CSV table of N, CA and C in Angstrom, one decimal:
chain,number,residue,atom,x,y,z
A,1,UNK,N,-111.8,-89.7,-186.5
A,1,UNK,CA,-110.6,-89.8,-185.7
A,1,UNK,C,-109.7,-88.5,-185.8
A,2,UNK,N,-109.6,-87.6,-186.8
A,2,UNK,CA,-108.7,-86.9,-187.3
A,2,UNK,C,-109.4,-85.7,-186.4
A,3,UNK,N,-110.4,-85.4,-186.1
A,3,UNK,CA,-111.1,-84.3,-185.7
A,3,UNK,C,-110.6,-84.4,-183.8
A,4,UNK,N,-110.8,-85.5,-183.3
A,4,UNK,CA,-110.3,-86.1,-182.1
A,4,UNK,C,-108.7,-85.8,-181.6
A,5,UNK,N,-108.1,-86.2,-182.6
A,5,UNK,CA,-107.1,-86.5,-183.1
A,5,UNK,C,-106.2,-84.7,-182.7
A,6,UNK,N,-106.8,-84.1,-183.6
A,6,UNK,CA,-106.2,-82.7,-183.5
A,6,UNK,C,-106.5,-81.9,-181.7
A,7,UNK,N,-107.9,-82.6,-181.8
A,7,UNK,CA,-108.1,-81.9,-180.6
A,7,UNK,C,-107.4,-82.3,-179.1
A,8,UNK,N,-107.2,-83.4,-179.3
A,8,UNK,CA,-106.0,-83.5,-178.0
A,8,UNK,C,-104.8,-83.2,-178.2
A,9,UNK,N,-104.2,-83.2,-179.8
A,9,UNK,CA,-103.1,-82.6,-179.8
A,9,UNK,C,-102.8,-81.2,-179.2
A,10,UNK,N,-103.8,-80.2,-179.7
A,10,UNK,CA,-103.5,-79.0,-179.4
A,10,UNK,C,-103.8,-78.2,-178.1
A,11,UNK,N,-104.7,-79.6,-177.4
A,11,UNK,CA,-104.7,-79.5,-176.1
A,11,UNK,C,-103.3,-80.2,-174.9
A,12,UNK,N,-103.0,-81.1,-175.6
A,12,UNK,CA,-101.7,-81.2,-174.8
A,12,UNK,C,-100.1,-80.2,-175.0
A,13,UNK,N,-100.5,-79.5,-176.8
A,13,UNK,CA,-99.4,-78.9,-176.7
A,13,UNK,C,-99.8,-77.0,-176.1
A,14,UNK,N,-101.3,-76.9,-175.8
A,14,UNK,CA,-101.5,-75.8,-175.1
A,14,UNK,C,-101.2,-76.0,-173.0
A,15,UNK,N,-101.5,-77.5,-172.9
A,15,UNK,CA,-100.8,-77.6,-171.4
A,15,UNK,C,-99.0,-77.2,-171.4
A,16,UNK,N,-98.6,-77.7,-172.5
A,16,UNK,CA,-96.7,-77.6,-172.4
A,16,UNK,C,-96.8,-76.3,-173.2
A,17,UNK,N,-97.5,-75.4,-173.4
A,17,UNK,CA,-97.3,-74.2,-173.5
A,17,UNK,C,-97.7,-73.4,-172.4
A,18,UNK,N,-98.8,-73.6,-171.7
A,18,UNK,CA,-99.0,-73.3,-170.4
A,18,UNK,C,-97.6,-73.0,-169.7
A,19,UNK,N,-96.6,-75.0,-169.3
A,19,UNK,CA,-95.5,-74.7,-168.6
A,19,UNK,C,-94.5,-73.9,-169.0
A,20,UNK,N,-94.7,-73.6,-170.2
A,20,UNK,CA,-93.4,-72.8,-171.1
A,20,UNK,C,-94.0,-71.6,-170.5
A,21,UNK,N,-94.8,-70.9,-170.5
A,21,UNK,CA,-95.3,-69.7,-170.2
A,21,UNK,C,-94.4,-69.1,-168.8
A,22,UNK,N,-94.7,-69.8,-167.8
A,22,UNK,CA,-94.6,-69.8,-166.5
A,22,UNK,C,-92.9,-70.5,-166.3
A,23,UNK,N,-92.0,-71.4,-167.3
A,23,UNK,CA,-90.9,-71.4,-167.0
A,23,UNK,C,-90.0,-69.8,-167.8
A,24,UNK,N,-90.4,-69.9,-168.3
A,24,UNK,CA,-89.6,-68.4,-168.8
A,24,UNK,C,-89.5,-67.3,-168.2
A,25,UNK,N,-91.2,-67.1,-167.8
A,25,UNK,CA,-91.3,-66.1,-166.9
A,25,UNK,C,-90.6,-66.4,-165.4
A,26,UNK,N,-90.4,-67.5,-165.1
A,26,UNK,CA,-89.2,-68.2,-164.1
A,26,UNK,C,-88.0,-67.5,-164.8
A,27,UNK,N,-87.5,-67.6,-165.5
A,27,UNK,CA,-85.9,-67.8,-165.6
A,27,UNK,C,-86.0,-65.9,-165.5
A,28,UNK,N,-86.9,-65.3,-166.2
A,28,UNK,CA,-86.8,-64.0,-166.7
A,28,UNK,C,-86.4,-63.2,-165.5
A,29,UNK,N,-87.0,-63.7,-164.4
A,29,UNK,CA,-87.1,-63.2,-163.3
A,29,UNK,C,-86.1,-63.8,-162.4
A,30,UNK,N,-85.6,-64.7,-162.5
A,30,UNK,CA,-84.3,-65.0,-161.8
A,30,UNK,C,-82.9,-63.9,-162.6
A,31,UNK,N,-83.4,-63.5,-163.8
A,31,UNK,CA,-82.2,-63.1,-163.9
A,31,UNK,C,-82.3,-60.9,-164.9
A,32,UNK,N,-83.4,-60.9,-163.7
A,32,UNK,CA,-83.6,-59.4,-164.3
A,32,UNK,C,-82.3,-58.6,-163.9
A,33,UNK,N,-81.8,-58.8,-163.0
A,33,UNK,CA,-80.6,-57.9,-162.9
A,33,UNK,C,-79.4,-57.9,-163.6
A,34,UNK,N,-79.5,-59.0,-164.7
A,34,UNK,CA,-78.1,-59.6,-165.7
A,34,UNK,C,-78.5,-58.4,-166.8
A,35,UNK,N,-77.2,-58.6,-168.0
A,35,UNK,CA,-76.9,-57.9,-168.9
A,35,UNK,C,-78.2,-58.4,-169.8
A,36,UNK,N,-78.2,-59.4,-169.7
A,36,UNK,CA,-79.4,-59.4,-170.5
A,36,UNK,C,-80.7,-59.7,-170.4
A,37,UNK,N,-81.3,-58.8,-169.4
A,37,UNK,CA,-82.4,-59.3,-168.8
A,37,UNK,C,-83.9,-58.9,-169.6
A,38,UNK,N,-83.3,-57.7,-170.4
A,38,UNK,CA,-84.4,-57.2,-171.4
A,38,UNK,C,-84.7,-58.5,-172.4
A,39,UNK,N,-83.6,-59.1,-173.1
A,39,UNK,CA,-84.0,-60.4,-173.9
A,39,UNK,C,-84.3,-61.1,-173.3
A,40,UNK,N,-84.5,-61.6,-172.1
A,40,UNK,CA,-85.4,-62.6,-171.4
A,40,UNK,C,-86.6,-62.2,-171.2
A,41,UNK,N,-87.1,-60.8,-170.4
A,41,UNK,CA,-88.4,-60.5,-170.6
A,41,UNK,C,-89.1,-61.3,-172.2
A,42,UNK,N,-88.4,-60.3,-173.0
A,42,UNK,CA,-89.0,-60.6,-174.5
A,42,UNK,C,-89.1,-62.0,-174.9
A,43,UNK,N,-88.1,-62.6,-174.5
A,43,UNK,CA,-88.1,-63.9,-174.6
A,43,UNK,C,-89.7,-64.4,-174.1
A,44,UNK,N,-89.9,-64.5,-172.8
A,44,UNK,CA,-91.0,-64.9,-171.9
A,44,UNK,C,-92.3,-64.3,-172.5
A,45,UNK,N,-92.1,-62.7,-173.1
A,45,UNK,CA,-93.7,-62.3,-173.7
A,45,UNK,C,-94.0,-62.8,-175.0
A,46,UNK,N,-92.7,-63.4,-175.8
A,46,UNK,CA,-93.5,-64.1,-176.9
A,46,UNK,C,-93.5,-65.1,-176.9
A,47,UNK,N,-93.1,-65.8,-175.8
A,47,UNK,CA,-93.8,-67.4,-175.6
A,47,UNK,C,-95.2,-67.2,-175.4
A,48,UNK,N,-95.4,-66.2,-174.3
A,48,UNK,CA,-97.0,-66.2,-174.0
A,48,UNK,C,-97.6,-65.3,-174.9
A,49,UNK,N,-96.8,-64.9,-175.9
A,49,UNK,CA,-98.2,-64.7,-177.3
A,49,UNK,C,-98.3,-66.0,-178.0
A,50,UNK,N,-97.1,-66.7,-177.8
A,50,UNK,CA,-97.4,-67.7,-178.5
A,50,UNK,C,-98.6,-68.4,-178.3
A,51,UNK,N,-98.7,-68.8,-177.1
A,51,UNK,CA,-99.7,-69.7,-176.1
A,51,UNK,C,-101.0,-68.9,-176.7
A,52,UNK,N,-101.1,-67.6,-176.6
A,52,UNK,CA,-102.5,-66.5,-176.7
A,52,UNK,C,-102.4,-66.7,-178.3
A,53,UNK,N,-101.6,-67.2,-179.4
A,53,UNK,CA,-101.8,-67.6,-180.5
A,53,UNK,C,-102.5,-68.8,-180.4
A,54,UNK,N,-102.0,-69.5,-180.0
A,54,UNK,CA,-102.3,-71.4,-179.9
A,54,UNK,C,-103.8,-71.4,-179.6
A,55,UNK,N,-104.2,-70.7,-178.3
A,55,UNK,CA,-105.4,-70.5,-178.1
A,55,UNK,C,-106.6,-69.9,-178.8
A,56,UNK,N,-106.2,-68.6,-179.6
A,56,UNK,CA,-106.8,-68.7,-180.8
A,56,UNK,C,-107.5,-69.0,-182.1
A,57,UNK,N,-106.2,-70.3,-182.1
A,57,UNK,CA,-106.5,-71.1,-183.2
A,57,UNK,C,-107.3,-72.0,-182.9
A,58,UNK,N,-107.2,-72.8,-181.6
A,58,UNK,CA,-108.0,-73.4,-181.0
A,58,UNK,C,-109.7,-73.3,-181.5
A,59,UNK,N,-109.5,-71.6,-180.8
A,59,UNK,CA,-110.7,-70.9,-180.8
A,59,UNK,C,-111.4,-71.2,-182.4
A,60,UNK,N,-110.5,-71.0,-183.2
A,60,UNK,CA,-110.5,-70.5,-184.4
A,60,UNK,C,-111.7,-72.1,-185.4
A,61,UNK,N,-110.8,-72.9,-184.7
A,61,UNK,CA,-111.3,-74.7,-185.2
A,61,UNK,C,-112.4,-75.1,-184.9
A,62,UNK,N,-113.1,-74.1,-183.1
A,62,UNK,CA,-113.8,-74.5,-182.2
A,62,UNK,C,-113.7,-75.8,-181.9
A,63,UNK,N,-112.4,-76.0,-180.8
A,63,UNK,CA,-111.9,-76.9,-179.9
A,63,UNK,C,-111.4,-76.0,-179.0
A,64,UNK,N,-112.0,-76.4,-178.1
A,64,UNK,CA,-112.4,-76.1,-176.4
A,64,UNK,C,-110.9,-76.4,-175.4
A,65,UNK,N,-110.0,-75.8,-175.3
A,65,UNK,CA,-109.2,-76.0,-174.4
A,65,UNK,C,-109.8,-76.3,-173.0
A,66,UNK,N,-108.9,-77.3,-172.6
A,66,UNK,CA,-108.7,-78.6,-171.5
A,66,UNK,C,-108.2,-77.4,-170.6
A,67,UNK,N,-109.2,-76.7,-169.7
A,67,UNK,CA,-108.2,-76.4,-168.5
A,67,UNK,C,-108.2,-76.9,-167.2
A,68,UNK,N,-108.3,-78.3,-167.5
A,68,UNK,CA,-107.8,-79.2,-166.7
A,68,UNK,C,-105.9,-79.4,-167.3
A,69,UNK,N,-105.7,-79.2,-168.1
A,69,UNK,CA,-104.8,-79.7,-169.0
A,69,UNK,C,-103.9,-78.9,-168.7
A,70,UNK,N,-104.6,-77.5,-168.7
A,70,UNK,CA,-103.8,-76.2,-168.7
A,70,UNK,C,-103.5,-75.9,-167.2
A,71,UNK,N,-104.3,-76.2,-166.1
A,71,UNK,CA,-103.6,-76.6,-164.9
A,71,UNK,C,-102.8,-77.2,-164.1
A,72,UNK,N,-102.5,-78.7,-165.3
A,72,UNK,CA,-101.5,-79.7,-165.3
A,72,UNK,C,-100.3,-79.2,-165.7
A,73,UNK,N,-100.1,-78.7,-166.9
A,73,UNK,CA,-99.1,-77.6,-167.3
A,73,UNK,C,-98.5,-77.3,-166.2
A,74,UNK,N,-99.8,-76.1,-165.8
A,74,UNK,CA,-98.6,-75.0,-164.8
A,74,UNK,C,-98.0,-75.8,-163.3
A,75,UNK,N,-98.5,-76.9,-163.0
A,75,UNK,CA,-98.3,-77.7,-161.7
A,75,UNK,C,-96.8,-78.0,-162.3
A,76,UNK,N,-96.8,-79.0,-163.8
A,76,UNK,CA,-96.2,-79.4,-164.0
A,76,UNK,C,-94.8,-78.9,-163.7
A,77,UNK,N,-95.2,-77.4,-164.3
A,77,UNK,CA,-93.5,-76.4,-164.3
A,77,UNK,C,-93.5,-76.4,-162.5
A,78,UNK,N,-93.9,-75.9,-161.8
A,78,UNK,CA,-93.9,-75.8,-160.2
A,78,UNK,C,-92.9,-77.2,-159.6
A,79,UNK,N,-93.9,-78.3,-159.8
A,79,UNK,CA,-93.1,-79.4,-159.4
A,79,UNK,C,-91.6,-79.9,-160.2
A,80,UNK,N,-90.9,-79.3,-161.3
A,80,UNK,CA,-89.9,-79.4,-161.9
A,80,UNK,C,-89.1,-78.8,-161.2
A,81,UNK,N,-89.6,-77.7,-160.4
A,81,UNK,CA,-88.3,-76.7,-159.6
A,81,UNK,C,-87.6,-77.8,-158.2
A,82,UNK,N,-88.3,-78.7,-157.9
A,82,UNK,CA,-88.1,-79.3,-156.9
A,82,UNK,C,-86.6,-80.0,-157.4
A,83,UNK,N,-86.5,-80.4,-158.5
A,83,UNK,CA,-85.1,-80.5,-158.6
A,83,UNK,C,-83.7,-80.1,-157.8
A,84,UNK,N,-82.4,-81.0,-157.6
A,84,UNK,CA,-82.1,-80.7,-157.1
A,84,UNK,C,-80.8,-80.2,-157.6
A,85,UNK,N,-80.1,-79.0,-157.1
A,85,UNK,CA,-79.3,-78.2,-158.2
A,85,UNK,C,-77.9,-77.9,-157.3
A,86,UNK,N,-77.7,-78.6,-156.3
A,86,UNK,CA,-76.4,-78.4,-155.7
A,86,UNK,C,-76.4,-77.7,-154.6
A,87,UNK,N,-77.9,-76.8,-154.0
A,87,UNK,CA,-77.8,-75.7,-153.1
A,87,UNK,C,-79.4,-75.9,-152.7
A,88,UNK,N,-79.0,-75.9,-151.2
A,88,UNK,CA,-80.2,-76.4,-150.3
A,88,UNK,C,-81.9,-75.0,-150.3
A,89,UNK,N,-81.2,-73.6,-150.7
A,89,UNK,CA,-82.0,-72.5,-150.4
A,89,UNK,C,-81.9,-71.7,-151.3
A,90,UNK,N,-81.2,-71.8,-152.3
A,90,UNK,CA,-81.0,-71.0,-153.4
A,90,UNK,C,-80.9,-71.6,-154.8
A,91,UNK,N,-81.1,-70.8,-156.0
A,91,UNK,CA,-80.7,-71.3,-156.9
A,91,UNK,C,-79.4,-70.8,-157.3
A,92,UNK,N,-78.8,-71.9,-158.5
A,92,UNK,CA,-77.7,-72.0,-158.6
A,92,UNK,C,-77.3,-71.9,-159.7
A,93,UNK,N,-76.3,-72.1,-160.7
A,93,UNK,CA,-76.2,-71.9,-162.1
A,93,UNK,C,-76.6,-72.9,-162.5
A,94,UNK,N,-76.7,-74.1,-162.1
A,94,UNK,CA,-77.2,-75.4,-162.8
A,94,UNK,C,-78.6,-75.1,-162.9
A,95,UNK,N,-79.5,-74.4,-162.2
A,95,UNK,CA,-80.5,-74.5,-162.3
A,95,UNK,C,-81.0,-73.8,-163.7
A,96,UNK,N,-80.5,-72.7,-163.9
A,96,UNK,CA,-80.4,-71.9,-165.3
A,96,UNK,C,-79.7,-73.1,-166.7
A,97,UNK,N,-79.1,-73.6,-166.3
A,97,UNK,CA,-78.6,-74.3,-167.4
A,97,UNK,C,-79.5,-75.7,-167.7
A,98,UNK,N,-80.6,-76.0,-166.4
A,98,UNK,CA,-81.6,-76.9,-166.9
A,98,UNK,C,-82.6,-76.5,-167.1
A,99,UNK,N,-83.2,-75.2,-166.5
A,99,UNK,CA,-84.2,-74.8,-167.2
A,99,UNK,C,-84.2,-74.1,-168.6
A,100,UNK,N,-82.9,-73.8,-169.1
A,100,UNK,CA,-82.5,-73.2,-170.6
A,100,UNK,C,-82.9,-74.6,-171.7
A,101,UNK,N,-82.8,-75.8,-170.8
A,101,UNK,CA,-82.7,-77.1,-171.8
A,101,UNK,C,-84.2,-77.2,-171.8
A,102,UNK,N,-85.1,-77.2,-170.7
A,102,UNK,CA,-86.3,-77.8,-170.8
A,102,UNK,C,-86.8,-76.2,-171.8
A,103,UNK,N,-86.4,-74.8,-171.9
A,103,UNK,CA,-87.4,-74.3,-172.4
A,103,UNK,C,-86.7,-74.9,-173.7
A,104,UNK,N,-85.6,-74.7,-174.2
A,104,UNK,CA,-85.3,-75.4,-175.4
A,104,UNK,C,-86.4,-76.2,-176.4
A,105,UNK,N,-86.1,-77.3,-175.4
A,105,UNK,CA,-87.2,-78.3,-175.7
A,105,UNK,C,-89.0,-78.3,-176.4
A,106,UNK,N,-88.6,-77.3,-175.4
A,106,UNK,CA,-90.6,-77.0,-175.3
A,106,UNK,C,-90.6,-75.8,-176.4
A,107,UNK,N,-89.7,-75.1,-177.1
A,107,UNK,CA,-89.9,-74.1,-178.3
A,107,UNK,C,-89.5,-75.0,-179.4
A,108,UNK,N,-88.5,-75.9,-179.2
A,108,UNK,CA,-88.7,-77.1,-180.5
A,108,UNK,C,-90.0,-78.1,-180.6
A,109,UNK,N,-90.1,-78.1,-179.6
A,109,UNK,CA,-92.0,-78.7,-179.8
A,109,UNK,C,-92.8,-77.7,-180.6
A,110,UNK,N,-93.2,-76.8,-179.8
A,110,UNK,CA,-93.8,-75.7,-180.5
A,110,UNK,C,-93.5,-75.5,-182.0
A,111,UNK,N,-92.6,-75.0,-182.6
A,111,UNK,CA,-92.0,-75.4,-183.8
A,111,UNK,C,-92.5,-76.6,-184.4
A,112,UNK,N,-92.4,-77.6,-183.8
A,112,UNK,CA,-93.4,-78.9,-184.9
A,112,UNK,C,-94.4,-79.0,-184.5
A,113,UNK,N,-95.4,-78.1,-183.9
A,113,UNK,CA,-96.4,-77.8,-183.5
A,113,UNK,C,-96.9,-77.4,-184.8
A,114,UNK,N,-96.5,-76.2,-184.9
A,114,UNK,CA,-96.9,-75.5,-186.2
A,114,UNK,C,-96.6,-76.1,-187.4
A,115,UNK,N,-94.8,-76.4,-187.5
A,115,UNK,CA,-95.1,-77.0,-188.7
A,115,UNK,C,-96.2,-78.5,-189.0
A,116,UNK,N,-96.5,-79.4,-187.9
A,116,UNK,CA,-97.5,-79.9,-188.1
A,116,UNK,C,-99.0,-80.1,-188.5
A,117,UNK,N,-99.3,-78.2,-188.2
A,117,UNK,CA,-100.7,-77.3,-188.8
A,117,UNK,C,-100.4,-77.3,-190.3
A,118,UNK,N,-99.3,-77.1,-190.8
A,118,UNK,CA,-99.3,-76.9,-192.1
A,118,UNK,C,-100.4,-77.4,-192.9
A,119,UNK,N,-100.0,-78.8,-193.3
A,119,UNK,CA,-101.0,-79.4,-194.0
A,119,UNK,C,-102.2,-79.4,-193.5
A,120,UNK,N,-103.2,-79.3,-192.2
A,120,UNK,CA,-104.1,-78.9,-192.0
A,120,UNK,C,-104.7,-77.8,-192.9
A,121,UNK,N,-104.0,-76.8,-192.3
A,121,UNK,CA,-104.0,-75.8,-193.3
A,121,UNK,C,-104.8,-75.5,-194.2
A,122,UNK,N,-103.9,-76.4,-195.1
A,122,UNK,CA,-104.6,-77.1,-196.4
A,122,UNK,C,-105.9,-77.4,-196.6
A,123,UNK,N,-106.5,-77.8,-195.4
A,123,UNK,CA,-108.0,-78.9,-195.5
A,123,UNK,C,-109.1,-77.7,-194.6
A,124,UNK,N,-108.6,-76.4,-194.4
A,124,UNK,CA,-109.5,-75.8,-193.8
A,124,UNK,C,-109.1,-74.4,-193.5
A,125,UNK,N,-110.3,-74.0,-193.9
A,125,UNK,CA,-110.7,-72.3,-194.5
A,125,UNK,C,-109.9,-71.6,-193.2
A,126,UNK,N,-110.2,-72.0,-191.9
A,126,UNK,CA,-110.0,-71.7,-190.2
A,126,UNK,C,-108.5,-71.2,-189.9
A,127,UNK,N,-107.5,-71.7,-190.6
A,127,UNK,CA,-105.9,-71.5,-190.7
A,127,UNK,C,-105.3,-71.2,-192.1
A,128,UNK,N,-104.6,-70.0,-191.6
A,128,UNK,CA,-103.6,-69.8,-192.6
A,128,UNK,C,-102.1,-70.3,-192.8
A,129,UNK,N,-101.7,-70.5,-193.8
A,129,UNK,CA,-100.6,-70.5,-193.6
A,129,UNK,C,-99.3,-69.4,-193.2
A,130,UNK,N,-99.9,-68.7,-193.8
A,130,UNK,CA,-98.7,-67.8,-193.2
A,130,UNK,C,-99.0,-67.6,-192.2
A,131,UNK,N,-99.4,-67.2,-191.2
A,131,UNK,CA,-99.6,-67.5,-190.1
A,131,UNK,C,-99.1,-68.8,-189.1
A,132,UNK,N,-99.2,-69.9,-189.7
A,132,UNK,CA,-98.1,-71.1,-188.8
A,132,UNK,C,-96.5,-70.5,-189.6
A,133,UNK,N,-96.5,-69.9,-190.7
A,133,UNK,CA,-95.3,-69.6,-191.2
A,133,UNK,C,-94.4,-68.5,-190.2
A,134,UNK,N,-95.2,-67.7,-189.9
A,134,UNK,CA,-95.0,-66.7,-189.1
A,134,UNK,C,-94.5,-66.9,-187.5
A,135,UNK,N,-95.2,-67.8,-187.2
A,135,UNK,CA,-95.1,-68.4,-185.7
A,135,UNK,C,-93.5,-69.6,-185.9
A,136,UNK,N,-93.6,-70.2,-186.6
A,136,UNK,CA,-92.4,-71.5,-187.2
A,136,UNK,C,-91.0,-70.1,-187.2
A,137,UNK,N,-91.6,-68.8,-188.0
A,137,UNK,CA,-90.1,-68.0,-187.9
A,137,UNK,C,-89.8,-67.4,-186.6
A,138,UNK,N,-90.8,-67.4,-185.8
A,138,UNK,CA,-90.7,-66.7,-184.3
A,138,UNK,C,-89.7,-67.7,-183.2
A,139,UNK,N,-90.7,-69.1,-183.4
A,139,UNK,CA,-90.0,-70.3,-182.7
A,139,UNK,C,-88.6,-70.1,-183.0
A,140,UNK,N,-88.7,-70.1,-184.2
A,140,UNK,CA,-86.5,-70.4,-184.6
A,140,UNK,C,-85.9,-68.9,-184.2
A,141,UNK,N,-86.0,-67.5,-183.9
A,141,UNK,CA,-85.9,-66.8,-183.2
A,141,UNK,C,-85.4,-67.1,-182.0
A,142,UNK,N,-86.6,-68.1,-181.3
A,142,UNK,CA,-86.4,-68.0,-179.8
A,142,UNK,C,-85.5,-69.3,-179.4
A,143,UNK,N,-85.7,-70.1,-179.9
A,143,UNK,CA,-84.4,-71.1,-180.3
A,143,UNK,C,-82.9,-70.8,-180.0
A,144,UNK,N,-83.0,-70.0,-181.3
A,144,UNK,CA,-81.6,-69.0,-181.4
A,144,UNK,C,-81.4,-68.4,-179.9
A,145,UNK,N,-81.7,-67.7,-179.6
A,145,UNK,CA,-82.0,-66.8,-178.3
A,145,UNK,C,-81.6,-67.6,-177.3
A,146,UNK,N,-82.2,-68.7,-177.0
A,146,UNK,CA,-81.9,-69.7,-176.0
A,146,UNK,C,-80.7,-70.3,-176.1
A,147,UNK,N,-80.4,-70.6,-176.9
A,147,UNK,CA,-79.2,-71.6,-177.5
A,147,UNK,C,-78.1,-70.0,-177.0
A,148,UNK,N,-78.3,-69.1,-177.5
A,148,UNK,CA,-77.3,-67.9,-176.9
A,148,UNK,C,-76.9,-67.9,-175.2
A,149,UNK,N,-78.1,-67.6,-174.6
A,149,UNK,CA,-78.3,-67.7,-173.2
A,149,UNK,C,-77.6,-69.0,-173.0
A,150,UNK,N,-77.9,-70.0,-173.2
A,150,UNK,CA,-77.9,-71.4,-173.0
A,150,UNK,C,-76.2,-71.5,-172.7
A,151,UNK,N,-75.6,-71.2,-174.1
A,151,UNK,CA,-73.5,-70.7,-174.3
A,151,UNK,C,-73.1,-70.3,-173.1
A,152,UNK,N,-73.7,-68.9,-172.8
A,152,UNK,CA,-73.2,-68.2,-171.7
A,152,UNK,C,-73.1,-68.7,-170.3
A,153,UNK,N,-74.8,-69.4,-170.4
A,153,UNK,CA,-74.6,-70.3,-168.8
A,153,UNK,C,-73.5,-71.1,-168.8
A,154,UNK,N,-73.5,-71.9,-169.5
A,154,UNK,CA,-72.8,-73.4,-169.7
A,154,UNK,C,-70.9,-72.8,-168.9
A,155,UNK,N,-70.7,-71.4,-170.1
A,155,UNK,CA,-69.6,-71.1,-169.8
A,155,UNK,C,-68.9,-70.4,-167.9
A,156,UNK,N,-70.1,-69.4,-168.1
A,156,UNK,CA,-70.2,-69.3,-166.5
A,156,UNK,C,-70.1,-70.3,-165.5
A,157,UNK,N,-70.7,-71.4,-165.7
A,157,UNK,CA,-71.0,-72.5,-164.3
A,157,UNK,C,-70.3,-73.9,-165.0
A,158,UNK,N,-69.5,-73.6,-166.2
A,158,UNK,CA,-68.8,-75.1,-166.1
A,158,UNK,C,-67.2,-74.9,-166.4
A,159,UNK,N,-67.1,-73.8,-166.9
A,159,UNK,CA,-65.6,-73.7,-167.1
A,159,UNK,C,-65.0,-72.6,-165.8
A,160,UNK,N,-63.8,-72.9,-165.5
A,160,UNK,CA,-62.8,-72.2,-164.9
A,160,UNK,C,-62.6,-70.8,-165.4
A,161,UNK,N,-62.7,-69.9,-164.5
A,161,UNK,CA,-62.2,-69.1,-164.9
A,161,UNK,C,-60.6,-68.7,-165.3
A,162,UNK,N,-60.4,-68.2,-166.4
A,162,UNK,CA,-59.3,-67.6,-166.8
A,162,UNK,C,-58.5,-66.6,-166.1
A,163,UNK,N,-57.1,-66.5,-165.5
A,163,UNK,CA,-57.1,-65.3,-165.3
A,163,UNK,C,-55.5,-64.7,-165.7
């Protein structure tokens, strides 16, 4: 069971890495002309090292990613934009301030992703630990990062301006 067990895990958390991939690189690109558009790029390229980690390890276990899985992913992010955000043809601040929550989300997954490899770890020559160590300090990085972005939306599109 445990061999099963891992292998759908890291197959469903490589589909919500998939959408993480493709939502960042969303937001990055909605907002390359802001002050901070360089930490969003970066933000978006090491999610998708993350993912090109994940898949490695994968590799690494020989467990076969699901790209059926990994298809579902990226649909998934596509059909999330259908939301509706106050504005019939454009996006709006709300829409930055829910896509900040869903990537949130999905880098605190990731984060118990890894810390959940840990004790694998343990039981097999295939994973290191420093290495989930390494990725667990990247996650909390990008956390931080978001939760920053995240302040600034919130304040833009929910408070009044001052004047």
């Amino acid at each position: 069971m445990h061999d099963k067990a891992l292998r759908i895990y890291l197959n469903d958390h490589l589909a919500g890495a998939t959408a993480g991939v493709e939502l960042s690189r969303r937001v990055a690109r909605a907002h390359r002309s802001s002050a901070r558009a360089s930490e969003m790029r970066r933000l978006a390229e090491d999610i998708d090292q993350d993912r090109q980690s994940l898949i490695e390890l994968m590799h690494s276990l020989e467990i076969a990613p699901h790209r059926y899985r990994m298809y579902g992913g990226w649909i998934a992010e596509k059909v999330a934009r259908l939301k509706p955000n106050g504005r019939v043809y454009r996006r709006s601040g709300l829409s930055t301030l829910v896509e900040l929550e869903a990537l949130r989300l999905g880098i605190e997954g990731k984060y118990q992703l890894w810390q959940a490899l840990v004790p694998v770890a343990a039981e097999l020559d295939q994973l290191e630990t420093s290495l989930l160590q390494g990725l667990m300090d990247r996650a909390t990085a990008q956390m931080t990062a978001v939760d920053s972005f995240h302040h600034a939306a919130a304040a833009a599109v929910l408070t009044h301006p001052r004047g």
